[in-house]
Coordinates of N, CA and C and ligand atoms in Angstrom, one line a residue:
M1 N -63.6 2.8 -66.3 CA -64.5 1.6 -66.2 C -64.0 0.7 -65.1
S2 N -64.7 -0.4 -64.9 CA -64.3 -1.2 -63.7 C -62.9 -1.8 -63.8
A3 N -62.4 -2.0 -65.0 CA -61.1 -2.6 -65.1 C -60.1 -1.6 -64.4
D4 N -60.4 -0.3 -64.5 CA -59.5 0.6 -63.8 C -59.6 0.5 -62.3
I5 N -60.9 0.4 -61.8 CA -61.1 0.3 -60.4 C -60.5 -1.0 -59.9
N6 N -60.7 -2.1 -60.6 CA -60.2 -3.4 -60.2 C -58.7 -3.4 -60.1
S7 N -58.0 -2.8 -61.2 CA -56.6 -2.9 -61.1 C -56.0 -1.9 -60.1
R8 N -56.7 -0.8 -59.9 CA -56.3 0.2 -58.9 C -56.3 -0.5 -57.5
Y9 N -57.1 -1.4 -57.3 CA -57.2 -2.1 -55.9 C -56.6 -3.5 -56.0
G10 N -55.9 -3.8 -57.1 CA -55.2 -5.1 -57.1 C -56.2 -6.3 -57.4
L11 N -57.4 -6.0 -57.9 CA -58.3 -7.1 -58.1 C -58.2 -7.5 -59.6
N12 N -58.5 -8.8 -59.8 CA -58.6 -9.3 -61.1 C -59.8 -8.7 -61.9
P13 N -59.7 -8.7 -63.2 CA -60.9 -8.3 -64.0 C -62.1 -9.2 -63.6
A14 N -63.3 -8.8 -63.9 CA -64.5 -9.6 -63.6 C -64.4 -10.9 -64.3
H15 N -65.1 -11.9 -63.8 CA -65.1 -13.2 -64.4 C -65.7 -13.1 -65.8
S16 N -65.1 -13.8 -66.7 CA -65.6 -13.7 -68.1 C -67.1 -14.0 -68.3
E17 N -67.6 -14.9 -67.5 CA -69.1 -15.2 -67.7 C -69.9 -14.0 -67.1
V18 N -69.4 -13.3 -66.2 CA -70.1 -12.1 -65.7 C -70.1 -11.0 -66.7
V19 N -69.0 -10.9 -67.4 CA -68.9 -9.9 -68.5 C -69.9 -10.3 -69.6
K20 N -69.9 -11.5 -70.0 CA -70.9 -12.0 -71.0 C -72.3 -11.7 -70.5
T21 N -72.6 -12.0 -69.3 CA -73.9 -11.8 -68.7 C -74.3 -10.4 -68.8
G22 N -73.4 -9.5 -68.5 CA -73.7 -8.1 -68.6 C -74.0 -7.6 -70.0
E23 N -73.7 -8.4 -71.0 CA -74.0 -8.0 -72.4 C -75.5 -8.5 -72.7
I24 N -76.0 -9.4 -71.9 CA -77.3 -9.9 -72.2 C -78.4 -9.4 -71.2
V25 N -78.1 -9.2 -70.0 CA -79.0 -8.9 -69.0 C -79.0 -7.4 -68.7
A26 N -80.1 -6.7 -68.8 CA -80.2 -5.3 -68.6 C -80.0 -5.0 -67.1
P27 N -79.4 -3.8 -66.8 CA -79.2 -3.5 -65.4 C -80.5 -3.6 -64.5
C28 N -80.3 -4.2 -63.4 CA -81.4 -4.5 -62.5 C -80.9 -4.7 -61.1
K29 N -81.7 -5.2 -60.2 CA -81.2 -5.5 -58.8 C -80.5 -6.9 -58.9
A30 N -79.2 -6.9 -58.5 CA -78.4 -8.1 -58.7 C -77.8 -8.5 -57.3
L31 N -77.6 -9.8 -57.2 CA -77.0 -10.4 -56.0 C -75.8 -11.2 -56.5
D32 N -74.6 -10.8 -55.9 CA -73.4 -11.5 -56.2 C -73.1 -12.4 -55.0
M33 N -73.2 -13.7 -55.1 CA -73.1 -14.7 -54.0 C -71.7 -15.2 -54.0
G34 N -70.9 -14.9 -52.9 CA -69.6 -15.3 -52.8 C -68.7 -14.3 -53.6
C35 N -68.9 -13.1 -53.2 CA -68.4 -11.9 -54.0 C -66.9 -11.7 -53.8
S36 N -66.3 -12.4 -52.8 CA -64.9 -12.1 -52.4 C -64.7 -10.6 -52.2
N37 N -63.6 -10.0 -52.7 CA -63.5 -8.6 -52.5 C -64.0 -7.7 -53.7
G38 N -64.9 -8.4 -54.5 CA -65.8 -7.6 -55.3 C -65.5 -7.4 -56.8
R39 N -64.6 -8.2 -57.4 CA -64.3 -7.9 -58.8 C -65.6 -7.9 -59.7
N40 N -66.5 -8.8 -59.4 CA -67.7 -8.9 -60.2 C -68.7 -7.9 -59.8
A41 N -68.9 -7.7 -58.5 CA -69.8 -6.6 -58.0 C -69.5 -5.3 -58.5
L42 N -68.2 -4.9 -58.5 CA -67.7 -3.6 -59.0 C -68.0 -3.5 -60.5
Y43 N -67.8 -4.6 -61.3 CA -68.1 -4.5 -62.7 C -69.6 -4.3 -63.0
L44 N -70.4 -5.1 -62.3 CA -71.8 -4.9 -62.5 C -72.3 -3.6 -62.1
S45 N -71.8 -3.0 -61.0 CA -72.2 -1.7 -60.5 C -71.9 -0.7 -61.6
Q46 N -70.7 -0.8 -62.2 CA -70.4 0.1 -63.3 C -71.3 0.1 -64.5
L47 N -71.9 -1.1 -64.7 CA -72.9 -1.2 -65.8 C -74.2 -0.7 -65.4
G48 N -74.4 -0.3 -64.1 CA -75.7 0.2 -63.6 C -76.5 -0.7 -62.8
F49 N -76.0 -1.9 -62.6 CA -76.8 -2.8 -61.7 C -76.7 -2.3 -60.3
N50 N -77.8 -2.6 -59.5 CA -77.9 -2.2 -58.1 C -77.5 -3.5 -57.4
V51 N -76.3 -3.6 -56.8 CA -75.7 -4.9 -56.4 C -75.7 -5.1 -54.9
T52 N -76.2 -6.2 -54.5 CA -75.9 -6.7 -53.1 C -74.9 -7.8 -53.3
A53 N -73.8 -7.6 -52.5 CA -72.6 -8.5 -52.6 C -72.4 -9.2 -51.3
V54 N -72.5 -10.5 -51.3 CA -72.4 -11.3 -50.0 C -71.2 -12.3 -50.0
D55 N -70.6 -12.4 -48.9 CA -69.5 -13.4 -48.7 C -69.5 -13.7 -47.2
N56 N -69.0 -14.9 -46.8 CA -68.8 -15.2 -45.4 C -67.5 -14.8 -44.8
N57 N -66.6 -14.2 -45.7 CA -65.3 -13.7 -45.2 C -65.4 -12.2 -44.9
P58 N -65.4 -11.9 -43.6 CA -65.5 -10.5 -43.2 C -64.4 -9.6 -43.8
D59 N -63.2 -10.2 -43.9 CA -62.1 -9.3 -44.5 C -62.4 -8.9 -45.9
A60 N -62.9 -9.9 -46.7 CA -63.2 -9.5 -48.1 C -64.3 -8.5 -48.1
I61 N -65.3 -8.6 -47.3 CA -66.4 -7.7 -47.3 C -65.9 -6.3 -46.8
N62 N -65.0 -6.3 -45.9 CA -64.5 -5.0 -45.4 C -63.7 -4.3 -46.5
M63 N -62.9 -5.1 -47.3 CA -62.2 -4.5 -48.4 C -63.1 -3.9 -49.4
L64 N -64.1 -4.7 -49.7 CA -65.1 -4.2 -50.7 C -65.8 -2.9 -50.2
R65 N -66.1 -2.9 -48.9 CA -66.8 -1.7 -48.4 C -65.8 -0.5 -48.5
Q66 N -64.6 -0.8 -48.3 CA -63.6 0.3 -48.3 C -63.5 0.9 -49.8
I67 N -63.5 0.0 -50.7 CA -63.4 0.5 -52.1 C -64.7 1.3 -52.5
V68 N -65.8 0.7 -52.0 CA -67.1 1.4 -52.3 C -67.1 2.8 -51.7
S69 N -66.6 2.9 -50.5 CA -66.5 4.2 -49.8 C -65.5 5.1 -50.5
E70 N -64.3 4.6 -50.8 CA -63.3 5.5 -51.5 C -63.8 6.0 -52.9
E71 N -64.5 5.1 -53.6 CA -64.9 5.4 -54.9 C -66.3 6.1 -55.0
R72 N -66.9 6.3 -53.8 CA -68.2 6.9 -53.7 C -69.2 6.2 -54.5
I73 N -69.2 4.9 -54.5 CA -70.1 4.0 -55.2 C -71.4 3.9 -54.4
D74 N -72.5 4.2 -55.1 CA -73.8 4.3 -54.3 C -74.7 3.1 -54.7
N75 N -74.2 2.1 -55.5 CA -75.1 1.0 -55.9 C -74.5 -0.3 -55.5
I76 N -73.7 -0.4 -54.5 CA -73.2 -1.7 -54.0 C -73.5 -1.7 -52.5
E77 N -74.1 -2.8 -52.0 CA -74.2 -3.0 -50.6 C -73.5 -4.4 -50.3
A78 N -72.5 -4.3 -49.5 CA -71.7 -5.5 -49.2 C -72.0 -6.0 -47.8
L79 N -72.3 -7.3 -47.7 CA -72.8 -7.9 -46.5 C -72.1 -9.2 -46.2
V80 N -71.8 -9.5 -44.9 CA -71.3 -10.8 -44.5 C -72.6 -11.7 -44.4
Y81 N -72.5 -12.9 -45.1 CA -73.6 -13.8 -45.2 C -73.1 -15.2 -45.5
D82 N -73.6 -16.2 -44.8 CA -73.2 -17.6 -45.1 C -74.2 -18.2 -46.0
I83 N -73.7 -18.4 -47.2 CA -74.6 -19.0 -48.3 C -75.3 -20.3 -47.9
N84 N -74.6 -21.1 -47.0 CA -75.1 -22.3 -46.6 C -76.4 -22.2 -45.8
D85 N -76.7 -21.0 -45.3 CA -77.9 -20.7 -44.6 C -79.2 -20.8 -45.5
A86 N -78.9 -20.5 -46.8 CA -80.1 -20.5 -47.8 C -81.2 -19.7 -47.2
A87 N -80.9 -18.5 -46.8 CA -81.9 -17.6 -46.2 C -81.8 -16.2 -46.8
L88 N -81.9 -16.2 -48.1 CA -81.9 -14.8 -48.7 C -83.1 -14.0 -48.4
S89 N -82.9 -12.7 -48.3 CA -84.0 -11.8 -48.2 C -84.0 -10.9 -49.5
G90 N -85.2 -10.6 -50.0 CA -85.2 -9.7 -51.2 C -85.2 -10.6 -52.4
D91 N -85.7 -10.0 -53.5 CA -85.8 -10.7 -54.8 C -84.9 -9.9 -55.8
Y92 N -84.4 -10.7 -56.7 CA -83.4 -10.1 -57.6 C -83.7 -10.4 -59.1
G93 N -83.3 -9.5 -60.0 CA -83.4 -9.8 -61.4 C -82.2 -10.6 -61.9
L94 N -81.1 -10.6 -61.2 CA -79.9 -11.4 -61.5 C -79.3 -11.9 -60.2
I95 N -79.0 -13.2 -60.1 CA -78.2 -13.8 -59.0 C -77.0 -14.5 -59.7
A96 N -75.8 -14.0 -59.4 CA -74.6 -14.6 -59.9 C -73.8 -15.3 -58.8
C97 N -73.4 -16.5 -59.1 CA -72.6 -17.3 -58.1 C -71.5 -18.0 -58.9
T98 N -70.4 -17.3 -59.0 CA -69.3 -17.9 -59.9 C -68.2 -18.4 -59.0
V99 N -67.8 -19.7 -59.3 CA -66.8 -20.4 -58.6 C -66.9 -20.4 -57.1
T100 N -68.1 -20.6 -56.6 CA -68.3 -20.5 -55.2 C -69.1 -21.7 -54.6
L101 N -70.0 -22.3 -55.4 CA -70.8 -23.4 -54.9 C -69.9 -24.5 -54.4
M102 N -68.7 -24.7 -55.0 CA -67.9 -25.8 -54.7 C -67.3 -25.8 -53.3
F103 N -67.4 -24.6 -52.7 CA -66.9 -24.4 -51.3 C -67.9 -24.6 -50.2
L104 N -69.2 -24.9 -50.7 CA -70.3 -25.0 -49.7 C -70.4 -26.4 -49.1
N105 N -71.2 -26.5 -48.1 CA -71.5 -27.8 -47.5 C -72.4 -28.6 -48.5
P106 N -71.9 -29.7 -49.0 CA -72.7 -30.5 -50.0 C -74.1 -30.8 -49.6
M107 N -74.3 -30.9 -48.3 CA -75.7 -31.2 -47.8 C -76.6 -30.0 -48.0
R108 N -76.1 -28.8 -48.3 CA -76.8 -27.6 -48.4 C -77.0 -27.1 -49.8
V109 N -76.4 -27.7 -50.7 CA -76.4 -27.1 -52.1 C -77.8 -27.1 -52.7
D110 N -78.5 -28.2 -52.5 CA -79.9 -28.2 -53.1 C -80.7 -27.1 -52.5
A111 N -80.6 -26.9 -51.2 CA -81.4 -25.8 -50.5 C -80.9 -24.4 -51.0
V112 N -79.6 -24.3 -51.2 CA -79.1 -23.0 -51.7 C -79.6 -22.7 -53.1
I113 N -79.6 -23.7 -54.0 CA -80.1 -23.4 -55.3 C -81.6 -23.1 -55.3
E114 N -82.4 -23.9 -54.5 CA -83.8 -23.6 -54.4 C -84.1 -22.2 -53.9
N115 N -83.2 -21.8 -52.9 CA -83.3 -20.4 -52.3 C -83.0 -19.4 -53.4
M116 N -82.0 -19.6 -54.2 CA -81.7 -18.7 -55.3 C -82.8 -18.6 -56.2
Q117 N -83.4 -19.7 -56.6 CA -84.5 -19.7 -57.6 C -85.7 -19.0 -57.0
S118 N -86.0 -19.2 -55.8 CA -87.3 -18.6 -55.3 C -87.1 -17.1 -55.0
H119 N -85.8 -16.6 -54.9 CA -85.6 -15.2 -54.7 C -85.2 -14.5 -56.0
T120 N -85.4 -15.2 -57.2 CA -85.2 -14.6 -58.5 C -86.6 -14.1 -59.0
L121 N -86.6 -12.9 -59.4 CA -87.9 -12.3 -59.9 C -88.4 -13.1 -61.2
P122 N -89.6 -13.1 -61.5 CA -90.1 -13.7 -62.7 C -89.4 -13.0 -63.9
G123 N -88.8 -13.9 -64.8 CA -88.1 -13.3 -65.9 C -86.6 -13.0 -65.6
G124 N -86.3 -13.2 -64.4 CA -84.9 -12.9 -63.9 C -83.9 -14.1 -64.2
Y125 N -82.7 -13.8 -63.9 CA -81.6 -14.7 -64.3 C -80.8 -15.3 -63.2
N126 N -80.3 -16.5 -63.3 CA -79.3 -17.1 -62.4 C -78.0 -17.4 -63.3
L127 N -76.9 -17.0 -62.8 CA -75.6 -17.3 -63.5 C -74.8 -18.2 -62.5
I128 N -74.4 -19.4 -62.9 CA -73.7 -20.3 -62.0 C -72.5 -20.8 -62.8
V129 N -71.3 -20.8 -62.2 CA -70.1 -21.5 -62.7 C -69.6 -22.3 -61.5
C130 N -69.4 -23.6 -61.7 CA -69.0 -24.4 -60.6 C -68.2 -25.6 -61.1
A131 N -67.2 -26.1 -60.3 CA -66.4 -27.2 -60.6 C -67.2 -28.5 -60.7
M132 N -66.8 -29.4 -61.5 CA -67.5 -30.7 -61.7 C -66.5 -31.9 -61.3
N133 N -67.0 -33.0 -61.0 CA -66.2 -34.2 -60.8 C -66.9 -35.3 -61.6
T134 N -66.3 -35.8 -62.7 CA -67.0 -36.7 -63.6 C -66.0 -37.9 -63.8
N135 N -66.6 -39.0 -64.3 CA -65.8 -40.2 -64.6 C -64.7 -39.9 -65.6
E136 N -65.0 -39.1 -66.6 CA -64.1 -38.7 -67.7 C -63.0 -37.8 -67.1
H137 N -63.4 -36.9 -66.2 CA -62.4 -35.9 -65.7 C -62.6 -35.8 -64.2
P138 N -62.0 -36.7 -63.4 CA -62.1 -36.6 -62.0 C -61.5 -35.2 -61.5
C139 N -62.2 -34.6 -60.6 CA -61.7 -33.3 -60.1 C -60.4 -33.4 -59.4
P140 N -59.4 -32.7 -59.8 CA -58.1 -32.9 -59.1 C -58.0 -32.1 -57.8
V141 N -59.0 -31.4 -57.5 CA -59.0 -30.5 -56.2 C -60.1 -31.0 -55.3
P142 N -59.7 -31.2 -54.0 CA -60.7 -31.8 -53.1 C -61.7 -30.8 -52.6
F143 N -62.5 -30.2 -53.5 CA -63.6 -29.3 -53.1 C -64.6 -30.1 -52.3
P144 N -65.3 -29.4 -51.4 CA -66.3 -30.1 -50.6 C -67.5 -30.6 -51.5
F145 N -67.8 -29.7 -52.6 CA -68.9 -30.0 -53.5 C -68.5 -29.9 -54.9
T146 N -68.9 -30.8 -55.8 CA -68.8 -30.7 -57.2 C -70.0 -31.2 -57.9
F147 N -70.3 -30.7 -59.1 CA -71.5 -31.2 -59.8 C -71.1 -32.4 -60.6
K148 N -72.2 -33.3 -60.7 CA -72.1 -34.5 -61.6 C -72.6 -34.1 -63.0
T149 N -72.4 -34.9 -64.0 CA -72.8 -34.6 -65.3 C -74.3 -34.4 -65.3
E150 N -74.7 -33.3 -65.9 CA -76.2 -32.9 -66.1 C -76.9 -32.5 -64.8
Q151 N -76.2 -32.5 -63.6 CA -76.8 -32.2 -62.4 C -77.4 -30.8 -62.3
L152 N -76.6 -29.9 -62.8 CA -77.0 -28.5 -62.7 C -78.2 -28.2 -63.7
R153 N -78.1 -28.8 -64.9 CA -79.2 -28.7 -65.8 C -80.5 -29.2 -65.2
D154 N -80.4 -30.4 -64.6 CA -81.6 -31.0 -64.0 C -82.2 -30.1 -62.9
A155 N -81.4 -29.3 -62.2 CA -81.9 -28.5 -61.1 C -82.6 -27.3 -61.7
Y156 N -82.5 -27.0 -63.0 CA -83.1 -25.8 -63.6 C -84.2 -26.2 -64.6
K157 N -84.8 -27.3 -64.4 CA -85.9 -27.8 -65.3 C -87.0 -26.7 -65.2
G158 N -87.5 -26.3 -66.4 CA -88.6 -25.3 -66.4 C -88.0 -23.9 -66.7
W159 N -86.7 -23.7 -66.5 CA -86.1 -22.4 -66.8 C -85.6 -22.5 -68.2
E160 N -85.5 -21.3 -68.8 CA -84.8 -21.2 -70.2 C -83.3 -21.2 -70.0
L161 N -82.6 -22.1 -70.6 CA -81.1 -22.1 -70.5 C -80.5 -21.3 -71.6
L162 N -80.1 -20.1 -71.4 CA -79.5 -19.3 -72.4 C -78.1 -19.8 -72.7
K163 N -77.5 -20.4 -71.7 CA -76.1 -21.0 -71.8 C -76.1 -22.2 -70.9
Y164 N -75.6 -23.3 -71.4 CA -75.3 -24.4 -70.5 C -74.2 -25.2 -71.1
N165 N -73.1 -25.4 -70.4 CA -72.0 -26.3 -70.9 C -71.3 -26.9 -69.7
E166 N -70.6 -27.9 -70.0 CA -69.8 -28.6 -69.0 C -68.4 -28.8 -69.5
D167 N -67.8 -27.7 -70.0 CA -66.6 -27.7 -70.7 C -65.4 -27.9 -69.8
L168 N -64.3 -28.4 -70.4 CA -63.1 -28.7 -69.7 C -62.3 -27.3 -69.6
G169 N -61.8 -27.1 -68.4 CA -61.0 -25.9 -68.1 C -59.7 -26.3 -67.5
T170 N -58.7 -25.4 -67.6 CA -57.4 -25.7 -67.1 C -57.0 -24.7 -66.0
M171 N -56.6 -25.3 -64.8 CA -56.2 -24.5 -63.7 C -54.8 -23.9 -63.9
H172 N -54.4 -23.0 -63.0 CA -53.1 -22.4 -63.1 C -52.0 -23.4 -63.1
N173 N -52.2 -24.5 -62.4 CA -51.1 -25.5 -62.3 C -51.2 -26.5 -63.4
G174 N -52.1 -26.3 -64.4 CA -52.1 -27.2 -65.5 C -53.2 -28.3 -65.3
A175 N -53.7 -28.5 -64.1 CA -54.7 -29.5 -63.9 C -55.9 -29.2 -64.7
Q176 N -56.6 -30.3 -65.2 CA -57.8 -30.0 -66.0 C -59.0 -30.6 -65.2
L177 N -60.1 -29.8 -65.3 CA -61.4 -30.3 -64.7 C -62.5 -29.6 -65.5
Q178 N -63.7 -30.2 -65.4 CA -64.8 -29.6 -66.0 C -65.5 -28.6 -65.1
F179 N -66.1 -27.6 -65.7 CA -66.9 -26.6 -65.0 C -68.3 -26.6 -65.6
A180 N -69.3 -26.6 -64.7 CA -70.7 -26.4 -65.2 C -70.9 -24.9 -65.2
T181 N -71.3 -24.4 -66.4 CA -71.5 -23.0 -66.6 C -72.9 -22.8 -67.2
M182 N -73.7 -22.0 -66.5 CA -75.1 -21.9 -66.8 C -75.6 -20.4 -66.6
L183 N -76.3 -19.9 -67.7 CA -77.1 -18.7 -67.5 C -78.5 -19.1 -67.8
A184 N -79.4 -19.0 -66.8 CA -80.7 -19.5 -66.9 C -81.7 -18.4 -66.6
R185 N -82.9 -18.4 -67.3 CA -83.9 -17.3 -67.1 C -85.1 -18.0 -66.6
K186 N -85.6 -17.4 -65.5 CA -86.8 -17.9 -64.8 C -88.0 -17.6 -65.7
P187 N -89.0 -18.5 -65.8 CA -90.2 -18.1 -66.5 C -90.8 -16.8 -66.0
S188 N -91.5 -16.1 -66.9 CA -92.0 -14.8 -66.5 C -93.2 -14.9 -65.6
Q189 N -93.9 -16.1 -65.7 CA -95.0 -16.2 -64.7 C -95.2 -17.7 -64.4
Ligands
SAM201 C1 -63.1 -18.6 -55.6 S1 -63.9 -17.3 -54.7 C2 -64.9 -16.7 -56.0 C3 -65.2 -15.2 -55.9 C4 -66.0 -14.6 -57.0 N1 -67.3 -15.2 -57.1 C5 -65.3 -14.6 -58.3 O1 -65.9 -15.0 -59.3 O2 -64.2 -14.1 -58.3 C6 -65.0 -18.1 -53.6 C7 -65.7 -17.2 -52.6 O3 -66.7 -17.8 -52.0 C8 -66.7 -17.4 -50.6 N2 -67.4 -18.4 -49.8 C9 -67.0 -19.7 -49.6 N3 -67.9 -20.3 -48.8 C10 -68.9 -19.4 -48.5 C11 -70.1 -19.4 -47.8 N4 -70.5 -20.5 -47.1 N5 -70.9 -18.3 -47.7 C12 -70.5 -17.2 -48.4 N6 -69.3 -17.1 -49.1 C13 -68.6 -18.2 -49.2 C14 -65.2 -17.3 -50.3 O4 -65.0 -16.5 -49.1 C15 -64.7 -16.7 -51.6 O5 -64.7 -15.3 -51.5

């Protein structure tokens, strides 16, 4: 399974929220936004998703392409793409964007989310995990973008929220910050 592929290539296991999403969402056409070298894309592909994986780091995309080639994986397409462009092509049953929005241009995040939403098929899903900066827990990392309390929920008005929390997490160095974690389903029509 993917854990074997991931460890064979020195990759971490898939993000825990991607694993949970894979238990809820049936295999479909999926987009992994900010895929890095593919820990989540590889996991989803092993579950039978047809994955487009994008990142603006060409080295990460090249490494993922190499794994795809060596493993003869036929359901991952890895592409260099700047998420700030908010110019997706194609529609997806699942768009996953884990720990990536916080690296974007804050002036582009609204457009990026609208672009994700409009390229999600009716009844399809968006998974987002992103750092927050709140009065209770100021973000200790100078990310370009962070969510405010309830900001992500407000952006998904009209969608069914299968999961939404703003729980406290701990970084490797012990610093604590909140993360907005959401799995949302677009209305079927
Ligand atoms: C912390 S990593 C998260 C990787 C992956 N989503 C995961 O859960 O392991 C953030 C990724 O976002 C990518 N990234 C940052 N800004 C980007 C942008 N403007 N367009 C595309 N990818 C971007 C980085 O290159 C990096 O691979």
